[in-house]
Coordinates of C-alpha atoms and ligand atoms in Angstrom, one line a residue:
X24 CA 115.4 83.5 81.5
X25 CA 113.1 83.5 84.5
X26 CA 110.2 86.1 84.5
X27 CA 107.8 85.3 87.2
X28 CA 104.5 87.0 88.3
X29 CA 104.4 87.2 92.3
X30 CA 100.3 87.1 93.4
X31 CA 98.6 87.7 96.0
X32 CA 96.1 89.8 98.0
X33 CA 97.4 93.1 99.6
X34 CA 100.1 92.1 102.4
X35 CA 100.6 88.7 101.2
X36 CA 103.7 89.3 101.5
X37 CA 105.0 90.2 97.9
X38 CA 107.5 93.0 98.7
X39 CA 109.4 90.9 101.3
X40 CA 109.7 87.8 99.1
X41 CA 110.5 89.8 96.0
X42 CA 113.2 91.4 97.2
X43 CA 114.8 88.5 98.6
X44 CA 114.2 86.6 94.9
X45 CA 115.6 89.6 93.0
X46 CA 119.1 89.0 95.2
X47 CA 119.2 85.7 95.1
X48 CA 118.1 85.2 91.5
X49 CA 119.4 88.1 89.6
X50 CA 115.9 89.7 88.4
X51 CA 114.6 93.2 88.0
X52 CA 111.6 94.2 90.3
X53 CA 108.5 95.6 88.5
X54 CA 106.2 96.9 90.9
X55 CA 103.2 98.6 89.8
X56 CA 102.7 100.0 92.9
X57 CA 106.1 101.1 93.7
X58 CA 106.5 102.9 89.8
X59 CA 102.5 104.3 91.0
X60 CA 104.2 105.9 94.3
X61 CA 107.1 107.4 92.6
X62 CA 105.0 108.9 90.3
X63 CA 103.3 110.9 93.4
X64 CA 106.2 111.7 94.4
X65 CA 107.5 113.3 91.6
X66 CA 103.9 115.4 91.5
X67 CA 103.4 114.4 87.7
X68 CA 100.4 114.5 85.9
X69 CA 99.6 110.8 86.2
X70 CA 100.4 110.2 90.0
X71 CA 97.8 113.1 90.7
X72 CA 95.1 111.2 88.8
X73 CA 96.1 107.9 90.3
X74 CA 96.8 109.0 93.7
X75 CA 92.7 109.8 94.0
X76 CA 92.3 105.9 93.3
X77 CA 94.7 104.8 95.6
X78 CA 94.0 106.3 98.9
X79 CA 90.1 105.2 97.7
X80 CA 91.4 101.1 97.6
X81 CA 90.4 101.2 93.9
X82 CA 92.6 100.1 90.7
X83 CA 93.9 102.5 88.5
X84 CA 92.9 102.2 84.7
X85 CA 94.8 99.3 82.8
X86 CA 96.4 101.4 79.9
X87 CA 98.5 103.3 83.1
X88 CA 99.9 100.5 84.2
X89 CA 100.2 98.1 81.1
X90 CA 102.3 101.8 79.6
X91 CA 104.5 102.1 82.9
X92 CA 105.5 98.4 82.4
X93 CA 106.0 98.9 78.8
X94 CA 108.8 101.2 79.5
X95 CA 110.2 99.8 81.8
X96 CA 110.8 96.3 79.9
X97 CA 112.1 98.6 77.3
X98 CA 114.5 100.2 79.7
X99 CA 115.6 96.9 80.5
X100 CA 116.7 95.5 77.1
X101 CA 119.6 93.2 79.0
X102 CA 117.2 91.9 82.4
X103 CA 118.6 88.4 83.5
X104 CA 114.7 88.2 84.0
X105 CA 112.1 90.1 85.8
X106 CA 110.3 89.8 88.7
X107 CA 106.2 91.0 88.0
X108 CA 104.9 92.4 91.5
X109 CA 101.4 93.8 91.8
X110 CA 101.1 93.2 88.1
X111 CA 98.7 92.1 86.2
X112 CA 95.9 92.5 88.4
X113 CA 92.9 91.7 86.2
X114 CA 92.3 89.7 82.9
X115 CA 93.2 92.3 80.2
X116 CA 96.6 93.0 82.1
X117 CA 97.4 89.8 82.2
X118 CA 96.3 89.7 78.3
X119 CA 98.5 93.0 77.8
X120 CA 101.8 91.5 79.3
X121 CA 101.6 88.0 77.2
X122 CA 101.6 90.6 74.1
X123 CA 104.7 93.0 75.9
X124 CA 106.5 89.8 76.4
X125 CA 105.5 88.0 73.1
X126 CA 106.9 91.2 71.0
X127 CA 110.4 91.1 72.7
X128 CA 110.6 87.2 72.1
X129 CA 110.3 86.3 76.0
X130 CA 107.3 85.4 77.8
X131 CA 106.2 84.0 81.6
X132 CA 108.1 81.4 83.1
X133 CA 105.6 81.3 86.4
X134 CA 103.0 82.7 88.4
X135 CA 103.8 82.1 92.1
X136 CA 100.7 83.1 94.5
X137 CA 101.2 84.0 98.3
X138 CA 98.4 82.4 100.0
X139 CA 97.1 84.4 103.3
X140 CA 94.0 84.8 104.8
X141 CA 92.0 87.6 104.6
X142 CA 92.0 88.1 108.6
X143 CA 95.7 88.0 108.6
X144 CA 96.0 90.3 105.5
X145 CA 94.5 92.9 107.6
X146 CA 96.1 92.8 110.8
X147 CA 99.3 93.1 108.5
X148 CA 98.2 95.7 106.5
X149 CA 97.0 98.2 110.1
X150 CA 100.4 97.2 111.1
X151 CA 102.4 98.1 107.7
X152 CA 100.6 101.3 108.8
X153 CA 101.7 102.6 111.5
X154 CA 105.2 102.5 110.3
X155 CA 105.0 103.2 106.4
X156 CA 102.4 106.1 106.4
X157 CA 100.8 104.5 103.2
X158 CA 97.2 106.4 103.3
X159 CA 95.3 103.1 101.7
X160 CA 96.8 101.2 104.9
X161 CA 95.4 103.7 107.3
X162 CA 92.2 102.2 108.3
X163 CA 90.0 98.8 108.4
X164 CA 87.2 99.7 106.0
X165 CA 89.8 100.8 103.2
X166 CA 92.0 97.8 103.8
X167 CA 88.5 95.8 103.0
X168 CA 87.7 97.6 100.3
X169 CA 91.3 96.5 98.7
X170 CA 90.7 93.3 99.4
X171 CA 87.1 93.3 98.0
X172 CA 89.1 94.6 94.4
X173 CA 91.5 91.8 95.0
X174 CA 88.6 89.1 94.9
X175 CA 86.3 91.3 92.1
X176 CA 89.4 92.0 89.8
X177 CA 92.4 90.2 90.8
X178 CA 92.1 86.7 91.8
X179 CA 90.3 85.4 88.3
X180 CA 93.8 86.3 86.9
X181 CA 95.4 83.5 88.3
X182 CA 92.7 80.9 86.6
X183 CA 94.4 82.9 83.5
X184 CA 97.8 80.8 84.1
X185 CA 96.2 77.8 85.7
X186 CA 94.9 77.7 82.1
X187 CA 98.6 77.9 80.5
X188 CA 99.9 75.7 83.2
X189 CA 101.7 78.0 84.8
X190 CA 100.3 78.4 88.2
X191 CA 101.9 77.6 91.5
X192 CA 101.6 78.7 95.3
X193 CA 103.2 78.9 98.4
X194 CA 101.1 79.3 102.1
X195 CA 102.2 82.6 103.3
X196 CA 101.5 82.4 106.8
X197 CA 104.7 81.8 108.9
X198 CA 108.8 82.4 108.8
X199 CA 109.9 84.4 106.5
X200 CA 112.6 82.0 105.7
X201 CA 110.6 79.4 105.4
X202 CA 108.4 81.1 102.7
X203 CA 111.3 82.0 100.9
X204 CA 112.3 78.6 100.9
X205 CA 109.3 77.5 99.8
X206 CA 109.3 80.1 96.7
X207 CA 112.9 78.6 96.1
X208 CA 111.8 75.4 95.4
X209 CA 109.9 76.3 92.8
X210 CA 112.2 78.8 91.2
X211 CA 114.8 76.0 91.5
X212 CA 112.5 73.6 89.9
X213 CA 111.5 75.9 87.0
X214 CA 115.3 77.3 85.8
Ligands
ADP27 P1 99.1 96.3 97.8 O1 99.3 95.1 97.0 O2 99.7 96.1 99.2 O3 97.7 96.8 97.9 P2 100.5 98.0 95.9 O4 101.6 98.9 96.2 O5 100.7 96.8 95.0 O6 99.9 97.5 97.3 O7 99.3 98.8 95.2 C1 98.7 99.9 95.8 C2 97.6 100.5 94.9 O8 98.1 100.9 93.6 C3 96.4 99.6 94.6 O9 95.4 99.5 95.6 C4 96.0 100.2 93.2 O10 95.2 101.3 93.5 C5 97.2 100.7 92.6 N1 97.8 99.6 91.7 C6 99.0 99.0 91.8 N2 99.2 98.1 90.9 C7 98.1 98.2 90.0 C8 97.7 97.5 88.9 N3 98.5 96.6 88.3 N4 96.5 97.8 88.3 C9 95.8 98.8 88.8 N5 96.0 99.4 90.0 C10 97.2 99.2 90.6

């Protein structure tokens, strides 16, 4: 069973790629920020409290995410594997999923990290924009203040599986095809 965290900074790239590795490999997508979205959508009581800290580039509290993933590994009892996207994003999710997975008798294969520069991040992000309405994609200054949370909060988590051994990455600049080849190789190489 492959369960892989996908990293990287906002527009890295992980959306793309995932869905391409959930074909190919048979996995089930857990996006924290997709399950956030449909929760605004839906008008309940927690997308109205995390909507605020979205559109502000700022996390929402770790207990509402590390719950939404909670279910939704318990909704999928019979996952060929899973797919992490967007999740963990700081130390005590990270700590939070080894203890999810550890209680149903699975745990990480991988982290895989999308490596993009910050100047390209935002150019991709203003463009993602214009077509997906997303209000934290709207404008420069928000875009840097999700990126300034990715390099506070986020990118320490991947020293977390550096430490277990479990970190690899890809450069995500360039063919789409070529990236997912890239990610390939290493799913091919872990299995
Ligand atoms: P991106 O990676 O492009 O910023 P996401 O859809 O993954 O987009 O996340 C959008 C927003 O949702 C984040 O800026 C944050 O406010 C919230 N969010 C998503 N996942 C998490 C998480 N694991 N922990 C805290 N906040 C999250």
């Amino acid at each position: 069973m492959l369960n892989i965290v996908l990293f990287g900074p906002p527009g890295a790239g992980k959306g793309t790629q995932s869905a391409r590795l959930i074909e190919k490999y048979g996995l089930v997508h857990l996006s924290t920020g997709d399950l956030l979205r449909t929760e605004i959508t839906a008008g309940t009581e927690l997308g109205l409290k995390a909507k605020g800290l979205m559109d502000a580039g700022i996390l929402v509290p770790d207990e509402v995410v590390i719950g939404m993933i909670d279910n939704k590994l318990s909704q999928n009892p019979d996952a060929g594997g899973f797919i992490f996207d967007g999740f963990p994003r700081t130390i005590p999710q990270a700590e939070a999923l080894d203890k999810l997975m550890e209680g149903r008798g699975i745990s990480i294969s991988s982290m895989i990290a999308l490596e993009v520069e910050e100047k390209e991040l935002i150019s991709r992000l203003l463009l993602r924009g214009q077509s997906s309405g997303r209000p934290d994609d709207q404008n420069e200054e928000l875009i840097a203040q999700r990126v300034k949370e990715y390099n506070n909060k986020t990118a320490p988590v991947a020293s977390y599986y550096k430490s277990q051994n479990k970190f690899h990455s890809v450069y995500g600049i360039g063919e789409i095809d070529h990236i997912f080849g890239q990610l390939c190789l290493i799913m091919d190489n872990l299995a």
